Short mmCIF file of C-alpha atoms in Angstrom, two decimals:
data_model
loop_
_atom_site.label_atom_id
_atom_site.label_comp_id
_atom_site.label_asym_id
_atom_site.label_seq_id
_atom_site.Cartn_x
_atom_site.Cartn_y
_atom_site.Cartn_z
CA MET A 227 -95.60 -5.99 -92.32
CA SER A 228 -94.59 -4.47 -88.89
CA LYS A 229 -94.00 -0.55 -88.87
CA SER A 230 -90.45 -0.95 -87.61
CA ASP A 231 -89.50 -2.37 -91.23
CA LEU A 232 -91.72 0.47 -92.97
CA LEU A 233 -89.56 2.93 -90.94
CA SER A 234 -86.32 0.92 -91.36
CA SER A 235 -86.94 0.92 -95.06
CA VAL A 236 -87.75 4.55 -95.32
CA GLN A 237 -84.81 5.46 -93.20
CA SER A 238 -82.47 3.18 -96.01
CA LEU A 239 -84.20 4.83 -98.95
CA LYS A 240 -83.55 8.31 -97.34
CA ARG A 241 -79.65 7.55 -97.30
CA LEU A 242 -79.61 6.45 -100.76
CA ILE A 243 -81.50 9.73 -101.82
CA GLY A 244 -78.92 11.90 -100.00
CA ASN A 245 -75.94 9.95 -101.62
CA SER A 246 -77.19 9.81 -105.02
CA ASP A 247 -75.93 13.30 -105.82
CA SER A 248 -72.51 12.20 -107.36
CA GLU A 249 -72.25 11.13 -111.18
CA GLU A 250 -75.03 8.62 -112.01
CA ASN A 251 -73.94 4.98 -113.00
CA ASP A 252 -76.15 1.76 -113.59
CA THR A 253 -75.14 0.30 -109.86
CA GLU A 254 -76.56 3.29 -108.13
CA LEU A 255 -79.69 3.06 -110.07
CA ILE A 256 -80.27 -0.20 -109.60
CA ALA A 257 -79.78 0.18 -105.76
CA LEU A 258 -82.12 2.94 -105.65
CA PHE A 259 -84.89 1.23 -107.78
CA ASP A 260 -84.60 -1.75 -105.54
CA ASN A 261 -85.18 0.05 -102.27
CA CYS A 262 -87.87 2.06 -103.60
CA MET A 263 -89.75 -1.21 -104.40
CA GLN A 264 -88.96 -2.75 -101.37
CA LEU A 265 -90.17 0.35 -99.41
CA ARG A 266 -93.56 0.24 -101.90
CA ASP A 267 -94.14 -3.61 -101.08
CA HIS A 268 -94.17 -2.39 -97.32
CA ILE A 269 -96.53 0.39 -98.04
CA GLU A 270 -98.89 -2.04 -99.60
CA ASN A 271 -98.73 -4.41 -96.96
CA SER A 272 -99.02 -2.15 -94.05
CA THR A 273 -101.78 -2.64 -91.65
CA LEU A 274 -101.22 1.07 -90.67
CA SER A 275 -104.41 3.48 -91.29
CA SER A 276 -103.98 5.22 -94.90
CA ASN A 277 -104.05 8.56 -93.07
CA ASP A 278 -101.27 7.59 -90.62
CA ASN A 279 -98.39 10.19 -90.54
CA GLU A 280 -95.78 7.79 -90.97
CA LEU A 281 -97.21 5.88 -93.64
CA GLN A 282 -98.07 9.24 -95.55
CA GLY A 283 -94.37 10.16 -94.91
CA ALA A 284 -93.34 6.71 -96.33
CA ILE A 285 -95.35 7.31 -99.62
CA SER A 286 -93.53 10.71 -99.90
CA VAL A 287 -90.19 9.37 -99.57
CA CYS A 288 -90.94 6.36 -101.92
CA ALA A 289 -92.33 8.93 -104.63
CA LYS A 290 -89.03 11.02 -104.48
CA GLY A 291 -87.31 7.65 -104.92
CA PHE A 292 -89.02 6.77 -107.93
CA GLU A 293 -88.53 10.52 -109.27
CA LYS A 294 -84.63 10.23 -108.54
CA CYS A 295 -84.81 7.18 -110.34
CA THR A 296 -86.67 8.57 -113.42
CA VAL A 297 -84.29 11.45 -113.42
CA MET A 298 -81.16 9.08 -113.54
CA VAL A 299 -82.66 7.15 -116.53
CA ASN A 300 -83.15 10.13 -118.55
CA GLU A 301 -79.55 10.99 -117.64
CA LEU A 302 -78.13 7.51 -118.54
CA GLU A 303 -80.08 7.61 -121.47
CA LEU A 304 -81.49 4.02 -121.26
CA PHE A 305 -84.20 4.25 -123.78
CA SER A 306 -84.09 5.32 -127.36
CA CYS A 307 -87.28 6.19 -129.20
CA ASN A 308 -86.38 3.90 -132.41
CA GLU A 309 -85.52 0.78 -130.49
CA THR A 310 -87.86 -2.16 -130.19
CA ALA A 311 -89.04 -4.45 -127.07
CA GLU A 312 -86.27 -7.00 -128.45
CA GLU A 313 -83.51 -4.34 -128.45
CA LEU A 314 -84.12 -3.26 -124.79
CA GLN A 315 -81.47 -4.53 -122.13
CA THR A 316 -82.91 -6.80 -119.63
CA ALA A 317 -81.76 -4.76 -117.05
CA SER A 318 -83.47 -1.63 -117.97
CA ILE A 319 -86.99 -3.01 -118.87
CA ARG A 320 -87.88 -2.50 -115.13
CA TYR A 321 -87.64 1.24 -115.59
CA LEU A 322 -90.41 1.17 -117.85
CA LEU A 323 -92.67 0.92 -114.77
CA LEU A 324 -91.49 4.16 -113.21
CA PRO A 325 -94.68 6.40 -114.56
CA VAL A 326 -97.30 3.74 -113.33
CA LEU A 327 -95.66 3.41 -110.14
CA LEU A 328 -95.50 6.91 -109.26
CA GLY A 329 -99.17 7.09 -110.63
CA SER A 330 -100.20 4.50 -108.06
CA LEU A 331 -98.32 6.34 -105.20
CA ASN A 332 -100.05 9.61 -105.75
CA LEU A 333 -103.47 8.03 -105.56
CA ASN A 334 -102.48 7.29 -102.03
CA ILE A 335 -101.69 10.66 -101.11
CA GLN A 336 -104.16 11.76 -98.39
CA ASN A 337 -105.54 15.44 -98.95
CA LYS A 338 -107.04 17.69 -96.74
CA ASP A 339 -109.42 19.58 -99.37
CA MET A 340 -110.98 18.65 -102.82
CA SER A 341 -108.71 20.73 -104.81
CA GLU A 342 -105.64 19.28 -103.67
CA ARG A 343 -107.10 15.60 -104.51
CA MET A 344 -107.87 17.05 -107.94
CA LYS A 345 -104.36 17.91 -108.64
CA ASN A 346 -103.47 14.37 -107.63
CA VAL A 347 -105.72 12.90 -109.53
CA GLU A 348 -104.63 14.75 -112.69
CA ILE A 349 -100.94 13.85 -112.16
CA ALA A 350 -101.51 10.42 -111.63
CA GLU A 351 -103.83 10.33 -114.98
CA VAL A 352 -100.71 11.94 -116.68
CA TYR A 353 -98.45 9.14 -115.18
CA PHE A 354 -101.08 6.31 -116.31
CA ARG A 355 -101.40 7.84 -119.70
CA ASP A 356 -97.60 8.16 -120.35
CA PHE A 357 -96.87 4.64 -119.28
CA LEU A 358 -99.51 3.16 -121.53
CA ARG A 359 -98.34 4.93 -124.61
CA ARG A 360 -94.93 4.07 -123.96
CA CYS A 361 -96.10 0.33 -123.74
CA SER A 362 -97.70 0.76 -126.97
CA ASP A 363 -94.78 2.42 -128.45
CA TYR A 364 -92.71 -1.18 -127.59
CA GLU A 365 -95.75 -2.99 -128.71
CA LEU A 366 -95.79 -4.49 -125.16
CA GLY A 367 -98.84 -6.55 -123.78
CA GLU A 368 -100.99 -6.02 -126.95
CA THR A 369 -103.86 -7.99 -125.28
CA SER A 370 -104.25 -5.83 -122.22
CA LEU A 371 -103.43 -2.74 -124.31
CA LYS A 372 -106.38 -3.26 -126.34
CA TYR A 373 -108.74 -2.04 -123.43
CA PHE A 374 -106.47 1.24 -123.51
CA LYS A 375 -107.33 1.69 -127.06
CA GLU A 376 -111.06 1.20 -126.27
CA ILE A 377 -110.81 4.23 -123.68
CA LEU A 378 -109.05 6.16 -126.33
CA ASP A 379 -111.84 5.34 -128.80
CA LYS A 380 -114.55 6.08 -126.44
CA GLU A 381 -113.22 9.77 -125.69
CA ASN A 382 -112.87 10.18 -129.30
CA SER A 383 -116.49 9.26 -130.42
CA ASN A 384 -118.00 10.49 -127.12
CA GLY A 385 -119.13 6.93 -125.42
CA ILE A 386 -118.79 4.23 -127.94
CA ASN A 387 -118.91 0.60 -126.47
CA SER A 388 -120.76 2.21 -123.18
CA ASP A 389 -123.45 -0.80 -122.99
CA PRO A 390 -123.42 -2.22 -119.72
CA THR A 391 -123.55 -5.64 -121.07
CA PHE A 392 -120.28 -5.06 -122.90
CA VAL A 393 -118.69 -3.17 -120.04
CA ARG A 394 -119.44 -6.14 -117.62
CA GLU A 395 -118.09 -8.69 -120.02
CA ARG A 396 -114.98 -6.47 -120.19
CA LYS A 397 -114.54 -6.56 -116.79
CA ILE A 398 -114.84 -10.39 -116.40
CA GLN A 399 -112.14 -10.64 -119.22
CA GLN A 400 -109.71 -8.08 -117.61
CA TYR A 401 -110.22 -9.94 -114.34
CA LYS A 402 -109.39 -13.22 -115.79
CA LEU A 403 -106.27 -11.74 -117.58
CA ARG A 404 -105.25 -10.13 -114.44
CA LYS A 405 -105.17 -13.49 -112.51
CA GLU A 406 -103.53 -15.36 -114.97
CA LEU A 407 -100.61 -12.77 -115.28
CA GLU A 408 -100.30 -12.69 -111.46
CA ASN A 409 -99.78 -16.32 -111.47
CA ARG A 410 -97.18 -16.26 -114.18
CA GLU A 411 -95.37 -13.61 -112.09
CA LYS A 412 -95.27 -15.66 -109.42
CA SER A 413 -93.58 -18.45 -111.06
CA LEU A 414 -91.20 -16.55 -112.79
CA LYS A 415 -90.17 -14.05 -110.04
CA PRO A 416 -87.61 -16.95 -108.48
CA ALA A 417 -85.59 -16.17 -111.51
CA LEU A 418 -84.81 -12.88 -110.46
CA GLN A 419 -82.34 -14.67 -107.92
CA ARG A 420 -80.52 -16.52 -110.63
CA PRO A 421 -78.77 -13.76 -113.06
CA GLU A 422 -77.71 -16.39 -115.58
CA SER A 423 -81.51 -16.93 -116.23
CA GLU A 424 -81.81 -13.72 -118.35
CA GLU A 425 -84.34 -14.97 -120.54
CA TYR A 426 -86.64 -15.73 -117.64
CA ILE A 427 -85.97 -12.40 -116.17
CA ARG A 428 -87.01 -10.47 -119.30
CA GLN A 429 -90.07 -12.66 -119.28
CA TYR A 430 -90.91 -11.74 -115.55
CA TYR A 431 -90.65 -8.17 -116.44
CA PHE A 432 -92.64 -8.29 -119.65
CA VAL A 433 -95.56 -9.86 -117.52
CA LEU A 434 -95.13 -7.46 -114.73
CA LEU A 435 -95.38 -4.52 -117.45
CA GLU A 436 -98.68 -6.40 -118.92
CA LYS A 437 -100.43 -6.63 -115.38
CA TRP A 438 -99.71 -2.97 -114.74
CA ILE A 439 -100.88 -2.09 -118.00
CA LEU A 440 -104.38 -3.62 -116.90
CA ILE A 441 -103.89 -1.89 -113.55
CA ALA A 442 -103.56 1.84 -115.25
CA VAL A 443 -106.28 0.89 -117.60
CA ASP A 444 -108.69 0.42 -114.62
CA GLU A 445 -107.35 3.30 -112.69
CA LEU A 446 -108.07 5.73 -115.86
CA GLU A 447 -111.50 4.65 -115.66
CA ASN A 448 -111.92 5.15 -112.22
CA LEU A 449 -109.87 8.57 -112.18
CA LYS A 450 -112.51 9.76 -114.75
CA ARG A 451 -115.63 9.06 -112.50
CA GLU A 452 -113.64 10.36 -109.72
CA LYS A 453 -112.88 13.56 -111.54
CA ASP A 454 -116.57 13.82 -112.41
CA ILE A 455 -117.50 13.66 -108.91
CA LEU A 456 -114.86 16.13 -107.59
CA LYS A 457 -116.01 18.84 -110.38
CA SER A 458 -119.44 18.55 -109.03
CA MET A 459 -118.91 18.91 -105.55
CA PRO A 460 -118.25 22.69 -105.55
CA LYS A 461 -121.43 23.23 -107.60
CA LYS A 462 -123.25 21.18 -105.23
CA ALA A 463 -122.01 23.24 -102.18
CA ASP A 464 -123.00 26.29 -103.62
CA ILE A 465 -126.47 25.01 -104.18
CA SER A 466 -126.58 23.72 -100.39
CA ALA A 467 -125.03 27.03 -99.15
CA SER A 468 -127.83 29.23 -101.41
CA THR A 469 -130.92 26.95 -99.91
CA THR A 470 -129.43 27.44 -96.58
CA GLN A 471 -129.22 31.00 -96.81
CA GLU A 472 -132.83 31.24 -98.19
CA LYS A 473 -133.92 29.44 -94.95
CA LYS A 474 -132.33 31.78 -92.60
CA THR A 475 -133.16 35.36 -94.38
CA ASN A 476 -134.31 36.65 -91.07
CA VAL A 477 -131.01 35.61 -89.00
CA VAL A 478 -128.45 38.17 -88.73
CA PRO A 479 -125.02 36.42 -89.48
CA LEU A 480 -122.21 36.33 -86.93
CA LYS A 481 -119.31 37.72 -88.84
CA PRO A 482 -115.69 38.86 -87.60
CA PHE A 483 -116.02 42.40 -88.45
CA ILE A 484 -112.77 44.39 -88.59
CA ILE A 485 -111.41 47.81 -88.77
CA THR A 486 -109.40 48.07 -91.83
CA LYS A 487 -105.89 50.26 -91.70
CA ASP A 488 -106.49 52.40 -94.56
CA ALA A 489 -108.80 53.65 -97.26
CA LEU A 490 -107.43 51.51 -99.85
CA GLN A 491 -108.27 48.39 -97.81
CA LYS A 492 -111.65 49.47 -97.43
CA GLU A 493 -111.95 49.89 -101.25
CA VAL A 494 -110.21 46.29 -101.78
CA PHE A 495 -111.81 44.45 -99.15
CA GLY A 496 -115.01 46.09 -98.12
CA LEU A 497 -115.97 47.45 -94.67
CA GLY A 498 -116.65 44.00 -92.46
CA TYR A 499 -114.23 41.89 -94.87
CA PRO A 500 -114.02 38.78 -92.89
CA SER A 501 -110.89 37.04 -94.27
CA VAL A 502 -107.99 39.01 -93.35
CA PRO A 503 -107.97 40.71 -89.81
CA VAL A 504 -105.57 43.54 -90.28
CA LEU A 505 -106.23 45.76 -87.10
CA THR A 506 -107.80 44.61 -83.74
CA ILE A 507 -110.28 46.80 -81.70
CA ASP A 508 -107.60 47.37 -78.97
CA ASP A 509 -105.17 48.26 -81.61
CA PHE A 510 -107.61 50.77 -83.26
CA TYR A 511 -108.29 52.38 -79.70
CA ARG A 512 -104.49 52.32 -78.40
CA GLN A 513 -103.53 54.36 -81.78
CA ARG A 514 -106.50 56.61 -81.11
CA PHE A 515 -105.24 57.24 -77.87
CA GLU A 516 -101.67 57.91 -79.23
CA LYS A 517 -102.83 60.21 -81.85
CA MET A 518 -104.92 62.25 -79.56
CA VAL A 519 -101.71 62.55 -76.96
CA GLU A 520 -99.47 63.52 -79.91
CA GLU A 521 -101.99 66.17 -80.98
CA GLN A 522 -102.34 67.55 -77.55
CA LYS A 523 -98.55 68.02 -77.34
CA GLN A 524 -98.40 69.78 -80.51
CA ASN A 525 -101.20 72.13 -80.38
CA LYS A 526 -101.53 73.05 -76.61
CA LYS A 527 -101.16 76.83 -76.60
CA GLY A 528 -103.18 78.02 -73.36
CA GLU A 529 -105.64 76.40 -70.83
CA SER A 530 -108.48 76.94 -72.84
CA LEU A 531 -111.48 74.51 -71.96
CA GLN A 532 -111.12 72.30 -74.93
CA ASP A 533 -107.30 72.25 -74.18
CA ALA A 534 -108.56 71.21 -70.70
CA ALA A 535 -110.52 68.61 -72.07
CA PHE A 536 -108.17 66.83 -73.80
CA ALA A 537 -105.43 67.01 -71.01
CA GLY A 538 -107.99 65.67 -68.69
CA THR A 539 -107.64 68.52 -66.09
CA GLY A 540 -111.54 68.76 -66.01
CA PHE A 541 -112.38 72.29 -65.25
CA ASN A 542 -114.97 72.98 -63.24
CA LYS A 543 -117.11 76.29 -62.68
CA GLU A 544 -118.16 75.34 -59.24
CA ASP A 545 -114.16 74.96 -58.31
CA GLU A 546 -113.19 78.14 -59.78
CA ASP A 547 -115.86 80.18 -57.60
CA ILE A 548 -115.13 78.23 -54.37
CA GLN A 549 -111.06 79.09 -55.16
CA LYS A 550 -112.08 83.11 -55.60
CA GLU A 551 -113.81 83.35 -52.51
CA GLU A 552 -111.32 81.33 -50.53
CA LEU A 553 -108.61 83.71 -51.98
CA ILE A 554 -110.96 87.06 -51.00
CA GLU A 555 -111.44 85.79 -47.62
CA LYS A 556 -107.72 85.52 -46.83
CA ASP A 557 -107.43 89.22 -48.08
CA ASP A 558 -105.16 88.47 -51.22
CA PRO A 559 -104.57 91.92 -52.40
CA ILE A 560 -104.86 90.66 -56.25
CA SER A 561 -107.80 88.72 -55.78
CA LEU A 562 -109.54 92.10 -53.97
CA MET A 563 -108.12 94.20 -56.93
CA LYS A 564 -110.10 91.88 -59.46
CA ALA A 565 -113.31 91.57 -57.58
CA ARG A 566 -113.30 95.33 -57.11
CA GLN A 567 -112.89 95.87 -60.75
CA TRP A 568 -115.43 93.54 -61.72
CA ASP A 569 -117.98 95.08 -59.25
CA ASP A 570 -117.18 98.38 -60.91
CA TRP A 571 -117.64 97.31 -64.53
CA LYS A 572 -120.92 95.75 -63.54
CA ASP A 573 -122.13 98.98 -62.17
CA GLU A 574 -120.74 100.97 -65.28
CA ASN A 575 -122.55 98.23 -67.56
CA PRO A 576 -125.87 97.33 -66.19
CA ARG A 577 -127.54 93.99 -67.76
CA GLY A 578 -129.09 94.81 -71.09
CA SER A 579 -127.22 97.95 -71.69
CA GLY A 580 -125.27 96.38 -74.66
CA ASN A 581 -128.77 95.93 -76.48
CA ARG A 582 -128.84 99.25 -78.77
CA TYR A 583 -132.55 99.06 -78.85
CA ASN A 584 -132.98 98.87 -75.21
CA LYS A 585 -134.64 95.78 -75.48
CA GLY A 586 -133.59 94.44 -71.91
#
């Protein structure tokens, strides 16, 4: 299947999804479902890598289309809880496939981490179980459904029929039955092009449903194993991290220590909390500088040494003495008067005269 066919099918389905906001009707539902099935076939037969962005986009669009079909089926009330398989309208039988198709698509979604994968696995499991129970209610595919009943019995009785020989034999039977159903599906499919062949069309969809019952049963068993693996992975990661930490007890880890903005964050995150970098070192020093400048403007009352230090004037005693000598040499009257007063004060107050015990 070419990439252009895939993209063309995606665009066609997008238009149908966008135009399906009007009042629902059978014709619109048929067109939407058929386009979803066509896109799903393109996805299944695509040669693109499973994590290709365009393929993943196609899976997402296809799932949205099937979800829209489900909403329309519910609003049109196509199924009743008290009807039998014989009472189902031929055109409505195909819509019983919606849950299992959605479950299958969810398993094809590629996830970046294990938690997202676990969510998809759980959603797919819900879809598969809903599909199987619905088929059981209509008594469809009794031969295939017996395997689902075995799963339920196993869950209720904690491991009944877990003998490897029995499991292998059951797998062989499932494989043979699935091949038989696929052959019948191929032989009946041409009847879809002949609307007058209603009986063959009904048989085709019943065969298709039974084939998907086998697929759903097989997927449920696979999902159980995958869930067990996913649940155990965090524990393995914790053990691995603990072992690595013990081996590196003498190594100081490189952590992106940060400066938190307030005391509340220090209490919540702790000093050096690495996950939320709330303030960079540059921001911290810029805030400190701005705060210092603001305090200088508010508290400046004189040219004290402390003020000068904050203001950056850099008072220097040697510079002050040199300045005084230069003024005296220029016969500056004010400087001369201050110098004489200072000399007189020193004569009247000799060194040590302030010591009342005269201990100079």
